[in-house]
Coordinates of C-alpha atoms and ligand atoms in Angstrom, one line a residue:
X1 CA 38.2 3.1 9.2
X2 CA 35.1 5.3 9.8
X3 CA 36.9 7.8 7.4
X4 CA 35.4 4.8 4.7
X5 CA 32.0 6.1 5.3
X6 CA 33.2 9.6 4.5
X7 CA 34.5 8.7 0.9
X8 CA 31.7 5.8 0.1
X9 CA 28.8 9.0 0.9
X10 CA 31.3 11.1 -1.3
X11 CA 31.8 8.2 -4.3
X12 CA 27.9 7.4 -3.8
X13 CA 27.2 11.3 -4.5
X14 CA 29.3 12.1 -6.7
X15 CA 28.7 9.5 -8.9
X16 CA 25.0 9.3 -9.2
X17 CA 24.4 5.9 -6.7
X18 CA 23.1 8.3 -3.7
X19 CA 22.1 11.9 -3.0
X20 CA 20.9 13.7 0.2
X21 CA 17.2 13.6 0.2
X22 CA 15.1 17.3 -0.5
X23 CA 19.5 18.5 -0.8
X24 CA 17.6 22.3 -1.7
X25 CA 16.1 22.4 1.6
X26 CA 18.9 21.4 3.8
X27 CA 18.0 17.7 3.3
X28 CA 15.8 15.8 5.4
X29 CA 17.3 13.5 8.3
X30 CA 17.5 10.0 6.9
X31 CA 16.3 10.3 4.0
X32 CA 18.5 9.3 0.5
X33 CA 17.0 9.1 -3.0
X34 CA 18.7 6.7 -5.2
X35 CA 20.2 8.0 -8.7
X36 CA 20.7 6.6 -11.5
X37 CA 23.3 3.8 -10.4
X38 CA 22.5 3.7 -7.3
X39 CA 18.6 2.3 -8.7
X40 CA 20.3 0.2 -11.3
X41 CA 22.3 -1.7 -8.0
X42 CA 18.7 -1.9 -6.1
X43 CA 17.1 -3.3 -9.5
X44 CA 19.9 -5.8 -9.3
X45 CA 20.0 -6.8 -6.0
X46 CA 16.2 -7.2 -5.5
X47 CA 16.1 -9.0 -8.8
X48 CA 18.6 -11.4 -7.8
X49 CA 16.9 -12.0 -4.3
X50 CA 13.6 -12.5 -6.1
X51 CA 15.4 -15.1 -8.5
X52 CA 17.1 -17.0 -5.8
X53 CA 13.7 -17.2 -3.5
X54 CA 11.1 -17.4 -6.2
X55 CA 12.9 -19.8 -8.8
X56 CA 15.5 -22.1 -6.8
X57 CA 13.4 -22.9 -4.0
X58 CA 10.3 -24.6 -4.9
X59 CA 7.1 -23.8 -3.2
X60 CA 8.0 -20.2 -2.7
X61 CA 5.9 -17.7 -4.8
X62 CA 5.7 -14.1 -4.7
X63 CA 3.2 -11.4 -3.4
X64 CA 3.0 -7.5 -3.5
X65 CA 0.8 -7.0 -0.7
X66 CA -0.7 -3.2 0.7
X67 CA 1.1 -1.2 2.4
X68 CA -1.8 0.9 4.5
X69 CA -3.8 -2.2 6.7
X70 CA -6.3 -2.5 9.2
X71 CA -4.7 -0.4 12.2
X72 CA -6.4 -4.2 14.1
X73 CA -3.3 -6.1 12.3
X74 CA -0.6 -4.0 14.2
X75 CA -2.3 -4.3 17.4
X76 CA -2.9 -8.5 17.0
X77 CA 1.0 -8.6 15.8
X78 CA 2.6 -6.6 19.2
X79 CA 4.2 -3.6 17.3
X80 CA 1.3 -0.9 19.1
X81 CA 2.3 -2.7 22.5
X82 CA 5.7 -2.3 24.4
X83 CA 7.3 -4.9 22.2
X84 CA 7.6 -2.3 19.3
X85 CA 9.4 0.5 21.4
X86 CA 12.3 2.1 22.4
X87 CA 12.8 3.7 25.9
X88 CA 13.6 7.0 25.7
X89 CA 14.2 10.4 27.9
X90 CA 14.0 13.7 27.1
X91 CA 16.2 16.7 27.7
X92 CA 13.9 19.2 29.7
X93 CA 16.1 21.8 28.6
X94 CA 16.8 21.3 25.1
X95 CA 13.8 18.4 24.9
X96 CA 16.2 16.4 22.7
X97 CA 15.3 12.7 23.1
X98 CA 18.0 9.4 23.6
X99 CA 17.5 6.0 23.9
X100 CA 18.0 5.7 27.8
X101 CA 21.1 3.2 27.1
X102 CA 22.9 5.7 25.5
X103 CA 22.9 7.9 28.6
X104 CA 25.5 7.8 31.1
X105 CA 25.3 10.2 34.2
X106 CA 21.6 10.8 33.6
X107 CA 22.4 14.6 31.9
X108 CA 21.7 15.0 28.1
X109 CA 24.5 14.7 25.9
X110 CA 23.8 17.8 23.9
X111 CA 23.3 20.3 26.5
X112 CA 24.1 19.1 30.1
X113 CA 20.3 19.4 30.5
X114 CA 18.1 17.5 33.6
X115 CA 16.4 14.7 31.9
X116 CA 12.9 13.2 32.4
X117 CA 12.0 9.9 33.3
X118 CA 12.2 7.0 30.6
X119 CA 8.9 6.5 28.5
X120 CA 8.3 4.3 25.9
X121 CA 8.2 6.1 22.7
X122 CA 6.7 3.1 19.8
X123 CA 8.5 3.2 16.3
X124 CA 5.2 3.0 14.1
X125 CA 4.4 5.8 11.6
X126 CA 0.8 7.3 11.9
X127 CA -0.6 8.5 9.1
X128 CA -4.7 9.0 8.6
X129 CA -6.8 7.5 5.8
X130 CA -9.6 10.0 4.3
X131 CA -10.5 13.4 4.5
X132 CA -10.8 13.3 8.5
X133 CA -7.8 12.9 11.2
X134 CA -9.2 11.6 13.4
X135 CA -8.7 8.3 15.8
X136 CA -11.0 6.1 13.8
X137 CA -9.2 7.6 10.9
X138 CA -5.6 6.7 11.6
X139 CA -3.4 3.8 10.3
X140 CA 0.4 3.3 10.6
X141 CA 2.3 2.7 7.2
X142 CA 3.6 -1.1 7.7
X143 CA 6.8 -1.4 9.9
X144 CA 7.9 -4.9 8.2
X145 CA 6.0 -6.2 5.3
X146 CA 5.3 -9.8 6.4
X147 CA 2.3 -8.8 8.2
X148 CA 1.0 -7.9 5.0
X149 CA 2.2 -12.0 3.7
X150 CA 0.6 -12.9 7.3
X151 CA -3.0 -11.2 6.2
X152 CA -2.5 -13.3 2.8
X153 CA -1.8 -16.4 4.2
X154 CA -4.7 -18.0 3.9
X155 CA -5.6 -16.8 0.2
X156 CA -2.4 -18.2 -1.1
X157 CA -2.7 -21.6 0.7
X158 CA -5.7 -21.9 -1.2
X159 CA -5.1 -20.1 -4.5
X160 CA -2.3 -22.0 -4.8
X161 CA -3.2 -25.3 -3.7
X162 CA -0.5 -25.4 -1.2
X163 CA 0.7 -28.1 1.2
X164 CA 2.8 -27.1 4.5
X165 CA 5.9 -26.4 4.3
X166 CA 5.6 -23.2 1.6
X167 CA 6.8 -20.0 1.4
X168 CA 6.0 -16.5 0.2
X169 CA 8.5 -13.7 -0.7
X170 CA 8.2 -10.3 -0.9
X171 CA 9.9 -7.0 -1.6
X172 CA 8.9 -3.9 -0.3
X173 CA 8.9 -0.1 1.3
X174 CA 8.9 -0.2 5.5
X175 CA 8.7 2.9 7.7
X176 CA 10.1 3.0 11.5
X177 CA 10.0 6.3 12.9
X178 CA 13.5 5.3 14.5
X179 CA 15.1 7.6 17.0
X180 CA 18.5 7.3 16.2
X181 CA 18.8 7.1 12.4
X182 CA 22.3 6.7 11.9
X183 CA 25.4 5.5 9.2
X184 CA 24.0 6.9 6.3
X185 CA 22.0 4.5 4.7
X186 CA 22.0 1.7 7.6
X187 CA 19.4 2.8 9.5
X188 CA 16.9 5.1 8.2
X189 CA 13.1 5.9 8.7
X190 CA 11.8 4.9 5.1
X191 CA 13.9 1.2 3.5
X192 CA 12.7 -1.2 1.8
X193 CA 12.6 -5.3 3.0
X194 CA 13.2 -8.7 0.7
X195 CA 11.2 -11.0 3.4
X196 CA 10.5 -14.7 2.9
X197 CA 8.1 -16.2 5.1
X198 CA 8.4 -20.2 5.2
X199 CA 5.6 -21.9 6.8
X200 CA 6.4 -25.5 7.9
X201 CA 5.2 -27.8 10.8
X202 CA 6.2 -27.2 14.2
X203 CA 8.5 -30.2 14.7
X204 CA 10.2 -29.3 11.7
X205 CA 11.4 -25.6 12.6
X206 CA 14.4 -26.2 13.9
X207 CA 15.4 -28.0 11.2
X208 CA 14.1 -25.4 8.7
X209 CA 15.9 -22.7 11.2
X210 CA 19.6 -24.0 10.2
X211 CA 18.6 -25.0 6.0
X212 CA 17.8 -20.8 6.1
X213 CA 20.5 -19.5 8.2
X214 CA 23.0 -21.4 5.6
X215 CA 21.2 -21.2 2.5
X216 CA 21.5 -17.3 3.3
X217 CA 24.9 -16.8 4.7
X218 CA 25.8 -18.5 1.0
X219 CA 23.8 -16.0 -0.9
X220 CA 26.2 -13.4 0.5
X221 CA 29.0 -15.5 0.0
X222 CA 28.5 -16.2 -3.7
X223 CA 28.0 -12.5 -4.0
X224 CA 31.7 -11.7 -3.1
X225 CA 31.3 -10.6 0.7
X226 CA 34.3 -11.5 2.1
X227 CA 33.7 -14.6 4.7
X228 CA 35.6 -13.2 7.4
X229 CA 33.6 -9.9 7.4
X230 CA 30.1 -11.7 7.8
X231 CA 28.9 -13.6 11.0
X232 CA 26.1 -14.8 12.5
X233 CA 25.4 -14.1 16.1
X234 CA 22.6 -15.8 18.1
X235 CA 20.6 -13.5 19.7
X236 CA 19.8 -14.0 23.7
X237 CA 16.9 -14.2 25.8
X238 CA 15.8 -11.0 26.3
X239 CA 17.4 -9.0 23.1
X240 CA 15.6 -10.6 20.7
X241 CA 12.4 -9.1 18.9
X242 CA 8.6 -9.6 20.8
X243 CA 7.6 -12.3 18.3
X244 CA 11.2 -14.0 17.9
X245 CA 11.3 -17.5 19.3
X246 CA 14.9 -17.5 18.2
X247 CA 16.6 -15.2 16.4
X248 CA 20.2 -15.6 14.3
X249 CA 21.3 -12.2 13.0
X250 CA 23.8 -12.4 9.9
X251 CA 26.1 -9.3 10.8
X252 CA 28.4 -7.6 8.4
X253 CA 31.9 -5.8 10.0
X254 CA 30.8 -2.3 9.0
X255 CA 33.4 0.3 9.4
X256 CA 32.1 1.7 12.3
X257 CA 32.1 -2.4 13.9
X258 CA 29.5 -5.2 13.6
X259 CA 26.2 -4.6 12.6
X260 CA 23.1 -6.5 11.5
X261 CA 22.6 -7.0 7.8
X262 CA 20.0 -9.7 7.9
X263 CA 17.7 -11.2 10.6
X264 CA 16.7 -15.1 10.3
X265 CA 13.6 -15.3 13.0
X266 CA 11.8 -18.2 14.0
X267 CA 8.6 -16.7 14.9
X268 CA 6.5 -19.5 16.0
X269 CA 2.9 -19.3 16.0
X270 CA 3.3 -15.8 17.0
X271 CA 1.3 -14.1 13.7
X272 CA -0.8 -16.9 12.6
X273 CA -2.4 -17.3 15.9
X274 CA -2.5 -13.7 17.2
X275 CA -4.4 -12.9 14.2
X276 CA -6.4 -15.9 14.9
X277 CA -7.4 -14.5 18.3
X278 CA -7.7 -10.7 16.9
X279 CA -9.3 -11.4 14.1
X280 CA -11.8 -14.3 14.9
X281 CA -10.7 -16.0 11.8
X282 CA -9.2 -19.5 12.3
X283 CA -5.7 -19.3 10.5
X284 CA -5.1 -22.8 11.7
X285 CA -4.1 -25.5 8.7
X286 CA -5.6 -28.9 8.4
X287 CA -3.5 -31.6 7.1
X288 CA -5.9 -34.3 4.7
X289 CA -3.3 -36.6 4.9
X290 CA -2.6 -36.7 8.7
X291 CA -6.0 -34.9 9.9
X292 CA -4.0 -32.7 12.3
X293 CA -4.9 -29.1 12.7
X294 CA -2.4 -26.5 13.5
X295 CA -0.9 -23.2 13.4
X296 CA 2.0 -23.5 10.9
X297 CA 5.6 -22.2 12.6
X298 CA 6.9 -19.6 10.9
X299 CA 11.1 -19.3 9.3
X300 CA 11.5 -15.9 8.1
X301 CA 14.6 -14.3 6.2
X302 CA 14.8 -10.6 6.1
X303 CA 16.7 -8.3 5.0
X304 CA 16.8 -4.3 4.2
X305 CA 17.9 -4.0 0.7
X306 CA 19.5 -0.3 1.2
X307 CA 21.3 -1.9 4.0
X308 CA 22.5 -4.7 1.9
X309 CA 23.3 -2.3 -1.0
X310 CA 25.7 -0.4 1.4
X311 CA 27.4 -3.8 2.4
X312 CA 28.3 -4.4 -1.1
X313 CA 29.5 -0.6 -1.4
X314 CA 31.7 -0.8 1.4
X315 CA 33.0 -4.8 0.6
X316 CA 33.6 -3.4 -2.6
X317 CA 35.3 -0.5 -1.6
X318 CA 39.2 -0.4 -2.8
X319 CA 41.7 2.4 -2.6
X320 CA 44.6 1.5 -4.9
X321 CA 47.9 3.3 -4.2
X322 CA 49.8 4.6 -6.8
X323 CA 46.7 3.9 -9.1
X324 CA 46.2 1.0 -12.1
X325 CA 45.2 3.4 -15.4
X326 CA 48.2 4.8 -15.7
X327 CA 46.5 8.6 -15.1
X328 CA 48.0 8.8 -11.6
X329 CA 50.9 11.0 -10.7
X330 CA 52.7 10.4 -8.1
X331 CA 52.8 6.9 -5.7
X332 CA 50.5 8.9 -3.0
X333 CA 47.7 9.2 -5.2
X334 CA 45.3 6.7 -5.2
X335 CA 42.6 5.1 -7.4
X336 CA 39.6 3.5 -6.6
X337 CA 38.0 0.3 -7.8
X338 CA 34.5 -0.7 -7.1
X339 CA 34.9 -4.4 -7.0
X340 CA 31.3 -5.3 -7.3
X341 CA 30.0 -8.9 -8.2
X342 CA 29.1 -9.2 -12.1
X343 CA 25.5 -9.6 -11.3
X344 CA 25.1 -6.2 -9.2
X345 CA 27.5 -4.0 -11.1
X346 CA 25.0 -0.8 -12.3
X347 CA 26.3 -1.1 -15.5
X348 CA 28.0 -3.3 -17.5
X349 CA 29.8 -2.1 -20.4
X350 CA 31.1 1.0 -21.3
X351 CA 32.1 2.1 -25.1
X352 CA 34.9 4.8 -25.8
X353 CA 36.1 5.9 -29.2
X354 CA 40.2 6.0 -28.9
X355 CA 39.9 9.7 -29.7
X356 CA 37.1 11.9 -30.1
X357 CA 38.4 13.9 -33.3
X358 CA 38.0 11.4 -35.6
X359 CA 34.4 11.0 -36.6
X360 CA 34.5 8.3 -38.3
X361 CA 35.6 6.1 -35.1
X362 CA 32.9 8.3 -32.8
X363 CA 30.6 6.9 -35.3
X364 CA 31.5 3.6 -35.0
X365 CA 31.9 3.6 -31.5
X366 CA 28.2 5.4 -31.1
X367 CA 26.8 2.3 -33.5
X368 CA 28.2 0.0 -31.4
X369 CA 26.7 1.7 -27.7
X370 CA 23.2 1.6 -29.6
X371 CA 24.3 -2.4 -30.6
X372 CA 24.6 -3.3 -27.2
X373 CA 21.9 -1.1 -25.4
X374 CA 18.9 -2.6 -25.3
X375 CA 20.8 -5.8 -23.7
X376 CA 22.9 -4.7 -21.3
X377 CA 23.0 -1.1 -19.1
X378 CA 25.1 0.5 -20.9
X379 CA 27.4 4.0 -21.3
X380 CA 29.1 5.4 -23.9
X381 CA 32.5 8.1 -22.8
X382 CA 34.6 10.3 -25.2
X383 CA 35.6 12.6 -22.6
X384 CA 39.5 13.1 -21.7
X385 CA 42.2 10.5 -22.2
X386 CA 41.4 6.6 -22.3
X387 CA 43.3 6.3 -18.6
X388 CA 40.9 9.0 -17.3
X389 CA 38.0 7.1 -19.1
X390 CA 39.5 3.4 -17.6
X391 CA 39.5 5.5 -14.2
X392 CA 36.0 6.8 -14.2
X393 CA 35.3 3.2 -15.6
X394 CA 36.7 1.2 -12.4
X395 CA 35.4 3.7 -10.1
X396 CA 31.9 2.9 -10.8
X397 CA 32.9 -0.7 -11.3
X398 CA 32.1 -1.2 -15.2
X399 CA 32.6 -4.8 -15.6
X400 CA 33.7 -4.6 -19.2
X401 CA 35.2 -1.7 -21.3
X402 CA 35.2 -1.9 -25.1
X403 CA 37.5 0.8 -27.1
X404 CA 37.0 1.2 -30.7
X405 CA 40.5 2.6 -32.3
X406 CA 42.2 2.6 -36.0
X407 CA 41.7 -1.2 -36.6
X408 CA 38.4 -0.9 -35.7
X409 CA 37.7 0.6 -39.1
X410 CA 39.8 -1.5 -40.9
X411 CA 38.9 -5.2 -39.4
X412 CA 35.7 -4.8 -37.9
X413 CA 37.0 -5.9 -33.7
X414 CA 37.4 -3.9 -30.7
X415 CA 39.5 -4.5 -27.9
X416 CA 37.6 -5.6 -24.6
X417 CA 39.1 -4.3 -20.7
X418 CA 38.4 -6.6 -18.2
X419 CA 37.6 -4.5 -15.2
X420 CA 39.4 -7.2 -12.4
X421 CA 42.8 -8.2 -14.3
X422 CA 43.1 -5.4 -16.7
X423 CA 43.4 -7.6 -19.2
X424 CA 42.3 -6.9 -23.2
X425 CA 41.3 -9.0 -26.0
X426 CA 40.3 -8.1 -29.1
X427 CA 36.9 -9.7 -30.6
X428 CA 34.9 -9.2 -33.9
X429 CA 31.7 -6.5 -33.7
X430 CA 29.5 -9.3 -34.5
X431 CA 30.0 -11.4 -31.5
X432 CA 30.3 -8.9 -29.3
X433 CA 26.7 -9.3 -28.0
X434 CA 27.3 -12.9 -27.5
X435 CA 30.6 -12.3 -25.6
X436 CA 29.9 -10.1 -23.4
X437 CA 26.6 -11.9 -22.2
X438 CA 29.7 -15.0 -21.8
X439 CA 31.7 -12.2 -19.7
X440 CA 28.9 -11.3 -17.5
X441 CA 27.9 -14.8 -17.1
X442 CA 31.2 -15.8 -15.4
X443 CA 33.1 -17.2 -18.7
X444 CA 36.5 -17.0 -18.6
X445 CA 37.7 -13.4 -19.8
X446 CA 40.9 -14.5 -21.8
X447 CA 39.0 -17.1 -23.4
X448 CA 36.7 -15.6 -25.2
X449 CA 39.1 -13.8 -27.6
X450 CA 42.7 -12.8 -28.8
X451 CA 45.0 -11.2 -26.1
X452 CA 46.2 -7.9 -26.4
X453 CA 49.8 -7.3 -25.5
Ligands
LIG501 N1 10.1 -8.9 9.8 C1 11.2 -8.9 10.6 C2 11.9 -7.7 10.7 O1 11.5 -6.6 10.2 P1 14.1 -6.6 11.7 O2 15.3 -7.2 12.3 O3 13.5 -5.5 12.4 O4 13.1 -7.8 11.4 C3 15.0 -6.9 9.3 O5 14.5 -6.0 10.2 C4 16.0 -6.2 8.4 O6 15.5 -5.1 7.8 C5 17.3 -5.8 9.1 O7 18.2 -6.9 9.2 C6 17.8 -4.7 8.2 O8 18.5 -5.3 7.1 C7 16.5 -4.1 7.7 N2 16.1 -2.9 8.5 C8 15.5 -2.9 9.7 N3 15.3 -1.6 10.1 C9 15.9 -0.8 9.3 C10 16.1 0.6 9.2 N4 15.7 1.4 10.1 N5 16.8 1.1 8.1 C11 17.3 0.2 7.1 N6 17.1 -1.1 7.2 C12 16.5 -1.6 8.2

């Protein structure tokens, strides 16, 4: 199973999704850059979380807050403290450092070495704002971004004319200087968070808790992840983050075992009323109708997208023995499909001319990649046979594939490759637009034109 890793990193390179960071320098631990399918799938996948929070919930809006703050809001929120730390040791030999669960006989891993004492060693990323680095000068680039929807809180209440409950998304880069980056792009020092913060009153949290927990084990669902790979596990007394009143983690069977791929917290009045206390600023909300004042409880969803990106890589994932495009050569050899939903795929279509020595059909074929373009992501391929083309197609997970051959010229249609069943139909030019938008919508593939056989 871990050898899946090994040939997703492979695929993800090799095809353009996701290269080593600074690769000329010996890469750089934990770092990825995303290429140019591998941003297309982000775009996708933030976009559809944005949707879904912004435009089927009501009384969720959006925000794009700063990512330097006051230093005061990560003191107020518990991440300077012990609550933000790992406990570590260090090898006084090779002064390597492990999280002091992962040691067993109290001698480092790596080199046999006496080891120190456990410290706390906190995850936050210094960094100094203006020309001077000095104490007064330093900051910490934000470790999750809903201290940044905390600091806003107040301003969107009001700009908005809000009533509790409400709720405000957000998308953006985090930084954990984390000891033990790890799985390629699992856990890494620099990832980006979709957090939705849902403020509601405290006798309705529990009740807000489960609607979140469900609405967002669907989401993933609906997606395509496989129901028997996903859980979620309520977390303990004791294991559960400093602010965390209780804490449900949606967990995805990774190939090297469970792991966390989205964390559903109920946070309290943690935020709102530290930064009450820290701040001076009374954060508390006064109902007209009721003439109660409070601290709203807090429901938050959140979720890395580059860890969420990987789940649909590896759910997606599928080695096909013997192949499907007919360009394998013995039973041994296998194919792969990317099997990603509609809605992430990086691109959509693909155009081939049947052969690439005719120029009238290259032509053609060209006319029709600019035709569709501008609406959908979009390639065009002339290189090597149409099985190799299919295979380079499926391996990317192309939803649709459209080949332009010798009727093309005559009646003005194409043939259409549906990447799931394999299955063609031919369709006029003209509607091609309008089909393929029915394709990618969900519409029936054999529907929507005349079967080839
Ligand atoms: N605001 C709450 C919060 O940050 P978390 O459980 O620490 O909670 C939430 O993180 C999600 O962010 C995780 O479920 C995971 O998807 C993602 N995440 C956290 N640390 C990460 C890391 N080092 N690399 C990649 N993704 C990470």
């Amino acid at each position: 199973m871990k050898d899946l890793i090994s040939k997703i990193v492979s695929l993800a390179k090799r095809r353009g999704f996701i290269f080593p960071s600074s690769e000329i320098y010996g890469g750089f631990e934990s770092s990825y850059d995303f290429g140019p399918l591998g941003v297309e799938m982000k775009r996708n996948l933030k976009q559809l979380w944005w949707s879904e929070m912004t435009k089927n919930h009501e009384n969720i809006v959006g925000l794009d807050a700063a990512i330097l703050m006051n230093p005061k809001v990560w003191q107020a929120s518990g991440h300077l403290t012990a609550g933000f730390a790992d406990e570590l040791v260090e090898c006084k030999l090779c002064h390597k450092r492990f999280k002091r669960d992962e040691i067993k006989d109290n001698r480092c891993p790596e080199c046999e070495g006496e080891l120190t004492k456990p410290r706390k060693f906190n995850l936050m990323m210094k960094t100094f704002v203006g020309p001077v680095e000095s104490e007064a000068a330093q900051t910490y680039l934000r470790a999750e971004t809903c201290q940044g929807i905390y600091m806003c809180f107040e301003n969107v209440l009001k700009s908005m004319r809000f009533k509790i409950p409400f709720g405000i998304a957000q998308i953006g880069k985090a930084f954990r200087n984390e000891i033990n980056p790890k799985n390629f792009i699992f856990r890494t020092r620099e990832f980006e968070q979709m957090e939705m913060q849902w403020f509601c009153h405290p006798k309705e949290t529990d009740r807000w808790f489960e609607f979140w927990k469900k609405a967002r084990m669907k989401w993933y669902e609906n997606l395509g992840i496989e129901k028997k790979n996903l859980r979620a596990k309520e977390i303990p007394d004791g294991e559960r983050a400093h602010y965390a009143k209780r804490q449900v983690d949606i967990e995805y069977r990774f190939p090297f075992g469970w792991g966390e791929l989205e964390g559903i917290h109920n946070r309290g009045d943690w935020d709102l009323s530290n930064h009450s206390k820290h701040s001076g600023k009374d954060l508390r909300y006064f109902d007209e109708e009721t003439k109660e004042k409070y601290f709203p409880h807090i429901i938050e969803t959140s979720v890395g997208v580059e860890r969420s990106l990987f789940v649909f890589l590896v759910n997606g994932f599928q080695e096909i023995k013997g192949g499907r495009t007919k360009t394998t050569k013995s039973a041994k050899e296998v194919e792969i499909l990317l099997k990603l939903d509609k809605k992430i795929a990086p691109i959509k279509v693909t155009v081939f001319p049947l052969v690439r020595n005719k120029p009238g059909l290259v032509k053609k074929a060209k006319e029709i990649y600019q035709l569709l373009k501008p609406h959908f992501v979009c390639q065009y391929d002339e290189i090597g046979s149409i099985g190799r083309r299919y295979r380079r197609a499926d391996e990317i997970g192309i939803i649709v594939t459209i080949t332009c051959d010798f009727q093309t010229m005559e009646d003005n249609t194409v043939t259409l490759r549906d990447r799931d069943s394999m299955k063609q139909i031919r369709v006029e030019i003209i509607k091609l637009r309008e089909i393929i938008k029915k394709i990618l919508g969900g519409e029936e593939f054999l529907k929507l034109g005349k079967l080839v056989k």
